[in-house]
Amino acid sequence: MVKIGKHKTDIQIAICGSAGDGTIAAGDILKQAMAKAGYNVIAFDIYPPEIRGFGKCVARARITSEQVYSLKSESDALVSLNDSHAIAHVQEVGRYGAVIYEDTPISDIAEGAHISSHLAPAHLPYGVAFREISERVTGSARSRNIVAVGYLAGLYDMPVEAFHHVITQKFATKSQALADSVLDGFNAGYHIGANTFHLHFDRIGTSRGKGKQSDLVMMSGNAAVARGCMDAEIDAFFGYPITPATTIMETLAHEMPKRGARMLQTEDEISAIAATIGAGYAGARAATATSGPGLALMSEMMGLGVMAEVPIVAFISQRGGPSTGLPTKTEQSDLNLAVFGVAGDGQRIILAPTNVEGCYKCAGKAFEMAEKYQTPVVVLLDLYLSNRYEAVELPKKNPFAKNCSKPITQKTNQSSYKRFKLTNDGISPRAIPGDEACMHTVTGLEHDEQGRPSDHPVMHQTMSEKRHKKLLGAVNHRGITISKRFGDKRKVDVGILGWGSTFGEILEAMIEARKEGIRCSAMKVVMLSPLPLKPINAFFDDCGEVLVPELNYEAQFASLIVGATGRQVHRLNRVTGSPMRVREILAEIRRLADKAQMIAAQ
Amino acid sequence: MNVREPLYLEDKLEEIERSGKLSYRSQKLPTWCPGCGYFSIEEGVSKAMTRLALDQTNTVCVSGIGCASRFPFFMNTYGFHSLHGRALPVATGIKVANDDLTVIVVGGDGDAFAIGGAHIPHAARRNVDITYILFDNGIYGLTKGQTSPTSIVGFKTTTTPYCNIDQPLNPLMMLLSYGASWVAQAYAGEPHHLTRMIEAAIAHRGFSYLHVLSPCVTFDKTSNTYQNLNMKVRPLPDDHDASDFSAAMTEAQNNARPQIGVYFTSQRPTLGDGLNDVAKRAATIA
Amino acid sequence: MRSKKRFETMAKREHYVVIGNGVAGTEAALQLRQRDQNSHITMLTAGKLLSINRYEFPKVFSPCGSDWRDFLLHPPEYYDEHEISIQRNIWVTHVNAAEKLLMLRHRESLSYTKLLIASGGGRYIPESLNQFRDLMEKFGTYEEAKTVSEALSKGGHVVMLGGDMIGLDLARSLIKYGFRVTVIGQEYLFWPHHVEPAEKQRFTTILQDMGISVRSYASVESIEQGKSGRKARHIVLNDGKTIDADIILSFCGLMPSLAFMAGAGVDIERGVLVDPHLKSTDKNIWAAGDVCQIWSPEENQYRFYYGWENVKEMGRVAAFNMTGGNESISTFQDEKLIVTDTGEIDSPFWQFS
């Protein structure tokens, strides 16, 4: 029945409803099933800031056969489970895109309250009796969302078996009767969708896995972080709930005890990082997770971690700021706080993954680095990356090394062990409580090699140098992408330098620009501190103009780069609470390409 | 006239070495002012460790910031001199990472009850298996004499030149109500009793809180001086039942005439026990 | 003060609602916009597509392939430019003329100040054929036309019951694209032309010369679902002969689509009765196109007028009068079926621009 076309697949679906309509659950089934069927999927859900009630939920998923890097600014189909919320999202549906909606409301509605009167002329209306079908087939209106997913699957010729598989799995823990009823609802919707005249032109085409069931799993950035922690064999985690980092703690609370590892919800962010530092000091692989406001509270402790050279990992998922800011909106404005936010010269390692797979890699590698370089490692995410889902294929072999501490080579007697011994690479052999004859006290005070407080001017100069020098090796740490260049590898007119979640949109824009014949290249910088200056400078050498798009007002990354390289950049900054639009970046690339051409002509 | 025996340094050193307590002392000499009550606390900890024959390799002293918090530097154990007010969460982390470590947390009244006040209830209610020795001199010494949360009303300091107007806290009642499983008070001027109390505190399985009254001889010439405290401090009544929570609260109310001894002791699962239990539950589900 | 003034202007704005997006409705909407810049204009249609040219439907059989975009009367931008809200997939269930409210199937109500009924006509199925309804394919919408074209294999056989001018238009295209066509029946042959019996034979011969098989004196006795391995439909005629067909279509003229007008309080006969100004018996309701019967003073009766030109003119006149004009309809109706110089049939109903 289902004909999978030979053409490439690139369809973006948005499902919009209110909390309680099963919007996110519907989106979840969609993305899991399509990943199961071997498609690339990028998904990003928007939740209401309200705790309960009727807040707006939007689940978006972009389903593709080729590798893509971000969601599109236009969706190809919108499914409305609640018109009062979805009406505002009609405009995101592109030309000849479909708007799928409830055609059998349960009660009379006011003039203008139905979505059908809000469609643009270029939209295709698909009114469906979701409620009636759900009631008829499952005995209740509650499965409207499932009927809608079924309809969608039918309408777009999606592979039905993958949906059956995901639904069966999802409801496996519930009763068989419920699972059957949900399947019935899905099938009823599917049947109608498959038998509806297809006026839209988007079809599901080839998959990445050429149709075979794949090892791709749908994973959010936060879930990937948790998975990375587990694969790095985390011992202890301490956290305090804060949007959008909480799900890291929630996932670990579930997973860690299964392996005998320990998770504790502390009384605040200060105690969370204090306990993390305590555990790191005692030899555990320890981590915490928070958002900007929590990181602000943790700043003093971060300095202690630097001074006492304690390995810890802190996952920071940024949201709109300053202060409490926009707790449920994405932003990249905590870079300065993460890189510079300590008293004194307190450099530490900052990693900023750009996609879900990167979240996994950075999470695991952060533990290696923390141990190896004896420093706090901050992994900087943002709400968009934390909550967005991508189909990822995790490595079959655990990629993370276990014990990376510099070993105490010679057995020393108790008075000769120097915790902060000055070495060539600045890294000292590290003893932990329980190690015989290596007793020492670590402190936030400046100290000598033994760790004894010292305010001697030479000592402070020497120790400051040690703490900075030891980090330099991190830019060559194995098994992790510190920076990477994409696109044209020769001299180009425009280079786009990016970090964090925005790099997906940057890549999409660059690919578009290259299709237009613009000579351009993009570079992502994953390690924000210490900066991999060599490849960054090489990139500047190759680029006529360099553009730095980021989701903050103050151009924090651009300023960091300018400060470190002394080069000129063009800044593109947006703080709308949403991911950067590809077309905005593209417009800047075009403008800069023209400029570079003009300069070349002169 | 009573003629004192001549004191020979070698003899004294030999006596100290024989006592064994020096092995718990680092080579660094305490930086406290001569006459400070903290010397007797440090002496008491060393003696108690000797009596308990603690393994230094598996002992960690944790502190925050303040005069008292210099303590770990003077001990020949593992030590963590952390941040102002944050000794308890750091110690909690250490204990979560390794149950086998003996963790002794020390701190002053400002470190504990001003900046660090939010952490005490949680360490206590979780029954983290650590010993918390609170050095209470009723003043900020390291910053040279400012009022603290346990300073008495009317106390003149550099920041309260006309007198302190704030009611002092009652730490014993606070700790009792927070659910500390072992609460006691001692006095630096009663070193033998103090040593016994420290020994019992370390021996207690769970969160033990020892409040030590200790004069600041440099910045407090009027309030908690040895002279004043010698007159006021008295032992808890002989018939005090340390298993009786109400009795403990009643006795703790009298802050003006401090009583020393064990106010309250009880046994309940520690944080480590709880976490092990969680792991067992998780393992059965998985 | 400012908000009050705004309210007053808003209160004066007309809300014209046009039911139907065929030739009449689409023309009316444009005229309404041109004559009243300040108004709200809403077009309602049960279909999912923008206004479409039904006269081009035979092209769905073209081997070159086509999709609905090729049939659009106007691109989507046209509606935005003219500020015409075209709401699709909308089913009006009831008109409350007293309160000037439309009730929609999805339980929304819509208020209007002036209403134009331009819902057109659907296929008419004579009583005798009604029992075979389910075995006859529909051809009224783009989706239906496309479905028929996809169901018909190359060189397939189409049987047309009736043979009105819409059907014959399709028939000549089908022949052109290599399909076989059989027309059965006499009563509706050449509808809505009045063809004198004497001429009928002549025209029929022309049809047969075009390659259309005409069984004008036969009528359908029964239709059966084809058995496996056979054609999809099996027709038994009254003379006992049988015909196997891939597709059966009924082309027996049009039936105004106005079930929703029941109970509206407007006079209806077969269509909505309107005066030569196209106004119905309700002062806020007009009608245009295949749905209305217009009073003809000459003939002293209400009558239908068909064909692109007529229908478009009705849309224009209705809109003109809805916006304060006072014009009577003058139709282009030419009843004559024409034979061209080259000996082919032509009809004004086949003309469109």
Coordinates of N, CA, C and O in Angstrom, one line a residue, chain A residues 15 91 167 179 183 239 522:
Chain A
I15 N 3.0 20.1 15.3 CA 1.8 19.7 16.0 C 1.6 20.7 17.1 O 2.5 20.9 17.9
Q91 N 0.7 30.7 10.2 CA 1.7 31.5 9.3 C 3.0 30.8 9.1 O 3.7 31.2 8.2
I167 N 4.3 2.6 18.9 CA 3.2 2.6 19.8 C 3.1 1.4 20.7 O 2.9 1.5 21.9
A179 N -3.1 -0.5 24.8 CA -2.2 -0.5 23.7 C -3.0 -0.8 22.4 O -2.9 -0.2 21.4
L183 N -3.7 1.6 19.2 CA -3.4 1.1 17.8 C -4.6 1.2 16.9 O -4.5 1.6 15.7
G239 N 22.3 18.3 42.0 CA 21.7 19.3 41.3 C 20.5 19.9 42.0 O 20.1 19.5 43.0
A522 N 32.1 27.6 6.8 CA 31.6 27.8 8.2 C 32.5 27.0 9.1 O 33.1 26.0 8.8

